[in-house]
Amino acid sequence: MTESVVLCGSVFHSDSGVLGGRTEILVRDGVIAELGPRLTRPDGAEVLDLSEHTVSPGFIDTHVHLTMDAANLARQTLGSTATKALTGLSIAAEYLQHGFTTLRDLGCMDPEFPTVDLRNAIDAGTVAGPRLIVAAHILSATAGHGDLSGFYPSRWDLAVSAVSDSIGQIRQLVRREHAHGSDWIKTANAGGYFSVGDDPARGTWFDDEFEALCATAAQLGMPVAVHTGGADACKQAIRAGARSLEHAYLIDEEGVEMATQAGTFVVPTMQMTQEDLAQLRQGTLPEQAVWKFERDHEQILRSQRIIAASAVKIAYGTDCGMFPFDHGILEFQAMVQAGVTPVRALQAATSVAAELLQRDDLGVLKPGAAADLVAMPRNPLEDITATAEVDFVMRGGLVHRGPA
Ligand SMILES: [Zn+2]
């Protein structure tokens, strides 16, 4: 049995959104055993002094791509499966240092299942890293967002795209993900900005195709995350029972209201829009993205403000991999800039993200929850930029950073 007592200056109670005062947390074998203003400290327990810090449940990024590198997508995608798993491991371990104790990876761009292997190795304790929840591949229609064939010379035929255009084959793709250990199904029902030959404003699945995908996933007990864009595609995803809308770039008021009523989560990836805007200004946005992003960027920012002004469940997700992981922590600031309150932004990365992932042992400080803790010297509810100053990270009771 290993025990430690964490002395907290203040604690963020993610479920209520309240910042509590001095608190002691007893951690036993990776789990929060007890918390209160003053605990009896067991003999031999390590004491971690964070009495000058604000402590929060570990952050959860619900949209990453550990095995993708948008800065060199062709070379990265063509690398071996083992290379992807190993580079993904080093990226995940580094991202943990920023406070992200749980990640949902939404697509590996590989014929095999390197993110499933990585998840299993971390779970087994073979390697150290954040907890992973995985959707291995992006299931897509031909010429949809998950069809990478437009990126590469025509003679190159490595099966990195999981593509189909018939209902029976769509079911097979979903079942294959399940058979190989994916936790979630990821699909795209609209085009994207960086992908070649598609358009985020247009849908790519017909209703019967998309409904077959969702019904097959539901039969297998797998939730569905949908890369989506145009307002109509967002509504198709909500109607079919998707659990999360990824990006929802061009969602309108009606779509946000539908998502609110249905309890559908939105992962609005707002920092990515800031990254793309910077690239557009610098002239470094990839050619295939320029016309789409020039046309849409004002509407994307409008849609983000509609999301922020609504009561919809917003979960923290970045799409890191499409931009550098060391900017992932800036999603907090992008959310607040769009009108999300600091409390709601922190809940998006803790309690709401955990609810999206159907994990009541994560994202909250309570007895029985995983001892995933982060700490920062300042109060993030007063100034959200404090989240970029995390200098203590505990994941499952193990200290990965600090105390400073
Ligand atoms: Zn993505």
Coordinates of C-alpha atoms and ligand atoms in Angstrom, one line a residue:
M1 CA 0.0 0.0 0.0
T2 CA 1.3 3.5 -0.9
E3 CA -0.1 6.5 0.7
S4 CA 0.4 10.3 0.3
V5 CA -1.2 13.4 1.7
V6 CA -1.5 16.4 -0.6
L7 CA -1.8 19.7 1.2
C8 CA -3.8 22.1 -1.1
G9 CA -4.0 25.9 -0.7
S10 CA -7.3 25.8 -2.6
V11 CA -9.2 23.2 -4.6
F12 CA -11.4 23.4 -7.7
H13 CA -14.6 21.4 -7.1
S14 CA -15.4 20.6 -10.7
D15 CA -18.9 19.3 -10.0
S16 CA -20.1 22.5 -8.3
G17 CA -17.7 25.0 -10.0
V18 CA -16.8 26.3 -6.5
L19 CA -13.2 27.0 -5.4
G20 CA -12.7 25.6 -1.9
G21 CA -10.2 26.7 0.7
R22 CA -7.4 24.8 2.3
T23 CA -7.9 21.0 1.8
E24 CA -6.0 17.9 2.4
I25 CA -6.3 14.9 0.1
L26 CA -5.3 11.4 1.2
V27 CA -4.3 9.3 -1.8
R28 CA -4.1 5.5 -1.3
D29 CA -2.9 3.2 -4.1
G30 CA -3.7 5.7 -6.9
V31 CA -7.2 6.6 -5.6
I32 CA -8.5 9.5 -3.6
A33 CA -9.3 7.9 -0.2
E34 CA -10.4 10.9 1.7
L35 CA -10.4 14.7 1.6
G36 CA -11.2 17.5 4.1
P37 CA -9.9 20.6 5.8
R38 CA -7.6 18.5 8.1
L39 CA -7.0 14.8 7.9
T40 CA -5.3 12.3 10.2
R41 CA -2.0 11.6 8.4
P42 CA -1.2 7.9 8.3
D43 CA 2.3 6.9 9.5
G44 CA 4.7 6.7 6.6
A45 CA 2.5 8.7 4.2
E46 CA 4.5 11.0 1.9
V47 CA 3.4 14.7 2.4
L48 CA 3.2 16.8 -0.7
D49 CA 3.0 20.5 0.1
L50 CA 0.9 22.5 -2.4
S51 CA -0.3 25.0 0.2
E52 CA 0.6 27.9 -2.1
H53 CA -1.2 26.3 -5.1
T54 CA -4.7 25.9 -6.6
V55 CA -5.4 22.2 -7.1
S56 CA -7.7 20.9 -9.8
P57 CA -8.7 17.4 -11.0
G58 CA -6.3 16.4 -13.9
F59 CA -7.1 18.0 -17.2
I60 CA -8.7 15.8 -19.9
D61 CA -8.2 16.6 -23.6
T62 CA -10.9 14.8 -25.5
H63 CA -9.6 15.4 -29.0
V64 CA -6.0 14.6 -29.9
H65 CA -4.0 12.8 -32.5
L66 CA -0.8 11.4 -30.9
T67 CA 0.4 9.8 -34.1
M68 CA -0.3 12.7 -36.5
D69 CA 2.0 15.6 -37.4
A70 CA 0.2 18.1 -39.5
A71 CA 3.5 20.0 -40.2
N72 CA 4.6 16.9 -42.1
L73 CA 1.5 14.8 -42.7
A74 CA 2.8 12.8 -45.6
R75 CA 6.0 11.7 -44.0
Q76 CA 4.3 11.0 -40.6
T77 CA 1.5 9.0 -42.2
L78 CA 3.9 6.9 -44.3
G79 CA 6.0 6.0 -41.2
S80 CA 5.8 2.5 -39.7
T81 CA 3.2 1.6 -37.1
A82 CA 5.9 1.1 -34.5
T83 CA 7.3 4.6 -35.2
K84 CA 3.9 6.1 -34.7
A85 CA 3.4 4.3 -31.4
L86 CA 6.9 5.3 -30.1
T87 CA 6.6 9.0 -31.2
G88 CA 3.0 9.0 -29.8
L89 CA 4.3 7.7 -26.5
S90 CA 6.9 10.5 -26.2
I91 CA 4.3 13.1 -27.2
A92 CA 1.8 11.8 -24.6
A93 CA 4.4 11.7 -21.8
E94 CA 5.4 15.3 -22.6
Y95 CA 1.7 16.4 -22.8
L96 CA 1.2 14.9 -19.3
Q97 CA 3.6 17.5 -18.0
H98 CA 1.2 20.3 -19.0
G99 CA -1.5 18.7 -16.8
F100 CA -3.3 16.4 -19.2
T101 CA -3.8 13.1 -17.3
T102 CA -6.4 11.7 -19.7
L103 CA -6.6 11.9 -23.5
R104 CA -9.1 10.7 -26.0
D105 CA -7.2 10.0 -29.3
L106 CA -9.5 10.3 -32.3
G107 CA -7.6 8.8 -35.2
C108 CA -4.2 7.4 -35.9
M109 CA -3.8 7.4 -39.7
D110 CA -2.3 4.0 -39.8
P111 CA -3.4 0.6 -41.2
E112 CA -2.8 -1.0 -37.8
F113 CA -3.9 0.1 -34.3
P114 CA -0.9 1.9 -32.7
T115 CA -3.0 4.0 -30.4
V116 CA -4.7 0.9 -29.0
D117 CA -1.3 -0.7 -28.4
L118 CA -0.1 2.5 -26.7
R119 CA -3.2 2.6 -24.5
N120 CA -2.7 -1.0 -23.5
A121 CA 1.0 -0.5 -22.7
I122 CA 0.2 2.5 -20.5
D123 CA -2.7 0.7 -18.7
A124 CA -0.4 -2.3 -18.0
G125 CA 2.3 0.0 -16.6
T126 CA 4.8 -1.0 -19.2
V127 CA 5.3 2.6 -20.1
A128 CA 4.3 5.8 -18.2
G129 CA 1.9 8.2 -19.8
P130 CA -1.6 9.7 -19.5
R131 CA -4.6 7.4 -19.5
L132 CA -5.8 7.0 -23.1
I133 CA -9.3 6.4 -24.6
V134 CA -9.1 5.5 -28.2
A135 CA -10.9 5.6 -31.5
A136 CA -8.3 4.1 -33.8
H137 CA -9.5 5.2 -37.2
I138 CA -11.7 7.9 -38.8
L139 CA -14.4 6.0 -40.6
S140 CA -15.3 8.0 -43.7
A141 CA -17.0 8.0 -47.1
T142 CA -14.8 8.0 -50.2
A143 CA -13.5 11.5 -50.7
G144 CA -14.7 12.4 -47.2
H145 CA -12.5 13.9 -44.5
G146 CA -11.0 10.5 -43.5
D147 CA -10.0 9.6 -47.1
L148 CA -6.3 10.5 -47.3
S149 CA -5.8 9.2 -50.9
G150 CA -5.9 12.8 -52.2
F151 CA -2.7 13.6 -50.2
Y152 CA -0.5 11.2 -52.0
P153 CA 0.6 10.0 -55.4
S154 CA -1.9 7.7 -57.1
R155 CA 0.3 4.6 -57.0
W156 CA 0.6 4.8 -53.2
D157 CA -2.0 2.6 -51.7
L158 CA -1.2 2.0 -48.0
A159 CA -4.6 1.5 -46.3
V160 CA -4.4 4.4 -43.9
S161 CA -8.0 5.5 -44.7
A162 CA -11.0 3.5 -43.4
V163 CA -13.4 4.3 -46.2
S164 CA -16.7 2.8 -47.4
D165 CA -19.8 3.7 -49.4
S166 CA -22.2 0.9 -48.6
I167 CA -24.1 0.0 -45.5
G168 CA -22.8 -3.5 -45.1
Q169 CA -19.2 -2.3 -45.4
I170 CA -19.8 0.6 -43.0
R171 CA -21.1 -2.0 -40.4
Q172 CA -18.0 -4.0 -41.1
L173 CA -15.7 -1.0 -40.5
V174 CA -17.4 -0.3 -37.1
R175 CA -17.2 -4.0 -36.1
R176 CA -13.5 -4.1 -37.1
E177 CA -12.8 -1.1 -34.8
H178 CA -14.6 -3.0 -32.0
A179 CA -12.8 -6.2 -32.6
H180 CA -9.4 -4.6 -32.4
G181 CA -10.0 -2.7 -29.2
S182 CA -11.2 0.8 -30.0
D183 CA -13.2 2.4 -27.2
W184 CA -15.0 4.8 -29.4
I185 CA -16.1 5.1 -33.0
K186 CA -14.8 8.2 -34.8
T187 CA -16.3 9.3 -38.1
A188 CA -16.5 12.4 -40.2
N189 CA -19.9 13.4 -41.7
A190 CA -18.5 16.6 -43.3
G191 CA -15.3 17.6 -45.0
G192 CA -12.4 19.3 -43.3
Y193 CA -10.0 22.2 -43.8
F194 CA -6.7 20.4 -44.1
S195 CA -8.0 17.4 -46.0
V196 CA -7.8 17.4 -49.8
G197 CA -10.9 17.2 -52.1
D198 CA -13.7 17.9 -49.6
D199 CA -15.6 20.8 -48.1
P200 CA -16.4 21.3 -44.4
A201 CA -19.7 23.0 -45.3
R202 CA -21.0 19.9 -47.1
G203 CA -22.1 16.6 -45.7
T204 CA -20.4 13.3 -46.8
W205 CA -22.7 10.6 -45.4
F206 CA -26.3 10.1 -46.5
D207 CA -28.7 9.6 -43.6
D208 CA -29.0 5.9 -44.1
E209 CA -25.2 5.4 -44.1
F210 CA -24.6 7.5 -41.0
E211 CA -27.6 5.9 -39.2
A212 CA -26.2 2.4 -40.0
L213 CA -22.8 3.5 -38.5
C214 CA -24.4 4.8 -35.3
A215 CA -26.8 1.8 -34.9
T216 CA -23.9 -0.6 -35.3
A217 CA -21.8 1.3 -32.8
A218 CA -24.8 1.4 -30.4
Q219 CA -25.3 -2.4 -30.7
L220 CA -21.6 -2.9 -29.7
G221 CA -21.9 -0.4 -26.8
M222 CA -19.5 2.1 -28.5
P223 CA -20.2 5.9 -28.3
V224 CA -19.7 7.9 -31.6
A225 CA -17.6 11.0 -32.0
V226 CA -18.3 12.9 -35.2
H227 CA -16.0 15.4 -37.0
T228 CA -18.6 17.7 -38.3
G229 CA -18.9 21.1 -40.0
G230 CA -21.9 22.5 -41.9
A231 CA -25.0 23.3 -39.9
D232 CA -26.9 20.5 -41.7
A233 CA -24.2 17.9 -40.9
C234 CA -24.2 18.9 -37.2
K235 CA -28.0 18.3 -37.1
Q236 CA -27.6 14.9 -38.9
A237 CA -25.1 13.9 -36.2
I238 CA -27.4 15.0 -33.3
R239 CA -30.4 13.2 -34.8
A240 CA -28.5 10.0 -35.3
G241 CA -27.4 9.9 -31.6
A242 CA -23.7 10.8 -31.9
R243 CA -22.3 11.4 -28.4
S244 CA -20.0 14.3 -29.4
L245 CA -19.8 16.8 -32.2
E246 CA -16.1 17.5 -32.9
H247 CA -15.4 21.1 -34.1
A248 CA -19.0 21.8 -35.2
Y249 CA -17.4 24.5 -37.3
L250 CA -20.5 26.1 -38.8
I251 CA -23.2 25.1 -36.3
D252 CA -26.1 27.5 -36.1
E253 CA -28.5 28.5 -33.2
E254 CA -30.9 25.8 -34.1
G255 CA -28.2 23.1 -34.1
V256 CA -26.8 24.3 -30.7
E257 CA -30.4 24.2 -29.3
M258 CA -30.9 20.7 -30.7
A259 CA -27.6 19.5 -29.1
T260 CA -28.6 21.1 -25.8
Q261 CA -32.0 19.4 -25.8
A262 CA -30.5 16.0 -26.8
G263 CA -27.6 16.2 -24.3
T264 CA -25.1 16.0 -27.1
F265 CA -21.6 17.2 -26.2
V266 CA -19.8 19.8 -28.3
V267 CA -16.0 19.8 -28.6
P268 CA -15.4 23.1 -30.3
T269 CA -11.6 23.0 -30.8
M270 CA -11.3 26.8 -30.6
Q271 CA -7.5 27.1 -30.3
M272 CA -7.2 25.3 -33.6
T273 CA -9.1 28.1 -35.2
Q274 CA -6.6 30.6 -33.7
E275 CA -3.7 28.5 -35.0
D276 CA -5.2 28.3 -38.5
L277 CA -5.9 32.1 -38.5
A278 CA -2.2 32.7 -37.6
Q279 CA -1.2 30.5 -40.5
L280 CA -3.6 32.2 -42.8
R281 CA -2.1 35.6 -41.9
Q282 CA 1.5 34.3 -42.3
G283 CA 0.7 32.6 -45.6
T284 CA 1.7 29.2 -44.3
L285 CA -1.8 27.6 -44.3
P286 CA -1.7 24.5 -46.6
E287 CA -3.0 25.3 -50.1
Q288 CA -6.0 23.0 -49.8
A289 CA -7.2 24.7 -46.7
V290 CA -6.9 28.3 -47.8
W291 CA -10.0 28.8 -49.9
K292 CA -12.2 26.9 -47.4
F293 CA -10.8 28.7 -44.3
E294 CA -10.9 32.2 -46.0
R295 CA -14.5 31.6 -46.8
D296 CA -15.5 30.3 -43.4
H297 CA -13.3 31.7 -40.6
E298 CA -15.7 34.5 -39.6
Q299 CA -18.6 32.1 -39.4
I300 CA -16.5 29.6 -37.4
L301 CA -15.8 32.4 -34.8
R302 CA -19.6 33.3 -34.8
S303 CA -20.5 29.7 -34.3
Q304 CA -18.1 29.5 -31.3
R305 CA -19.7 32.5 -29.7
I306 CA -23.2 30.9 -30.2
I307 CA -21.8 27.7 -28.5
A308 CA -20.3 29.8 -25.7
A309 CA -23.6 31.7 -25.2
S310 CA -25.7 28.5 -25.0
A311 CA -26.2 25.9 -22.2
V312 CA -24.8 23.1 -24.4
K313 CA -22.3 20.7 -22.8
I314 CA -18.8 21.9 -23.9
A315 CA -15.9 19.5 -23.5
Y316 CA -12.3 20.4 -23.8
G317 CA -10.7 19.1 -26.9
T318 CA -7.9 20.6 -29.0
D319 CA -7.1 18.5 -32.1
C320 CA -3.4 18.6 -31.2
G321 CA -1.4 16.7 -33.8
M322 CA -3.0 19.1 -36.2
F323 CA -0.9 21.8 -34.4
P324 CA 1.8 21.4 -31.8
F325 CA 0.9 19.8 -28.4
D326 CA 2.6 22.5 -26.5
H327 CA -0.2 24.8 -27.6
G328 CA -2.9 22.5 -26.3
I329 CA -3.2 24.2 -23.0
L330 CA -4.2 27.4 -24.8
E331 CA -7.6 26.0 -25.5
F332 CA -8.6 27.3 -22.0
Q333 CA -7.7 30.8 -23.1
A334 CA -9.4 30.4 -26.6
M335 CA -12.6 29.3 -24.8
V336 CA -12.6 32.3 -22.5
Q337 CA -11.9 34.6 -25.5
A338 CA -15.0 33.2 -27.2
G339 CA -17.2 34.0 -24.2
V340 CA -17.0 30.8 -22.1
T341 CA -16.6 31.6 -18.4
P342 CA -13.4 30.4 -16.7
V343 CA -15.4 28.1 -14.4
R344 CA -17.1 26.4 -17.4
A345 CA -13.8 26.1 -19.3
L346 CA -12.3 24.3 -16.3
Q347 CA -15.4 22.1 -16.0
A348 CA -15.1 21.4 -19.8
A349 CA -11.6 19.9 -19.1
T350 CA -12.6 18.0 -15.9
S351 CA -16.2 17.1 -14.9
V352 CA -17.8 17.6 -18.3
A353 CA -15.1 15.8 -20.2
A354 CA -15.4 12.9 -17.8
E355 CA -19.1 12.8 -18.3
L356 CA -18.5 12.7 -22.1
L357 CA -16.2 9.8 -21.6
Q358 CA -18.7 8.1 -19.2
R359 CA -16.0 7.9 -16.5
D360 CA -17.4 8.9 -13.1
D361 CA -13.9 8.1 -11.6
L362 CA -12.3 11.0 -13.5
G363 CA -12.5 14.8 -13.6
V364 CA -13.6 15.2 -10.0
L365 CA -12.1 15.3 -6.5
K366 CA -14.0 12.8 -4.4
P367 CA -13.3 9.6 -2.5
G368 CA -13.1 6.7 -4.9
A369 CA -12.0 8.9 -7.9
A370 CA -8.6 8.4 -9.6
A371 CA -5.9 10.5 -7.9
D372 CA -5.3 12.6 -11.0
L373 CA -4.3 16.1 -9.7
V374 CA -2.8 19.2 -11.2
A375 CA -1.7 22.3 -9.4
M376 CA -0.8 25.9 -10.4
P377 CA 0.5 28.8 -8.5
R378 CA -2.3 31.2 -9.3
N379 CA -6.2 31.1 -9.3
P380 CA -7.5 30.1 -12.8
L381 CA -11.0 31.4 -12.0
E382 CA -9.5 34.9 -11.7
D383 CA -7.2 34.6 -14.6
I384 CA -7.5 31.6 -17.0
T385 CA -3.9 32.0 -18.1
A386 CA -3.0 30.4 -14.8
T387 CA -3.8 27.1 -16.5
A388 CA -0.6 27.5 -18.6
E389 CA 1.5 27.5 -15.3
V390 CA 0.8 24.0 -14.1
D391 CA 3.8 22.9 -12.2
F392 CA 2.5 19.8 -10.4
V393 CA 1.0 16.7 -12.0
M394 CA -0.1 13.5 -10.3
R395 CA -1.7 10.7 -12.4
G396 CA -3.2 7.7 -10.6
G397 CA -1.3 8.7 -7.5
L398 CA 2.1 8.9 -9.2
V399 CA 3.8 12.3 -9.3
H400 CA 5.0 13.1 -12.8
R401 CA 5.9 16.7 -12.1
G402 CA 6.8 18.8 -9.1
P403 CA 5.9 20.0 -6.5
A404 CA 7.9 23.0 -7.6
Ligands
ZN1 ZN -9.1 15.6 -35.2

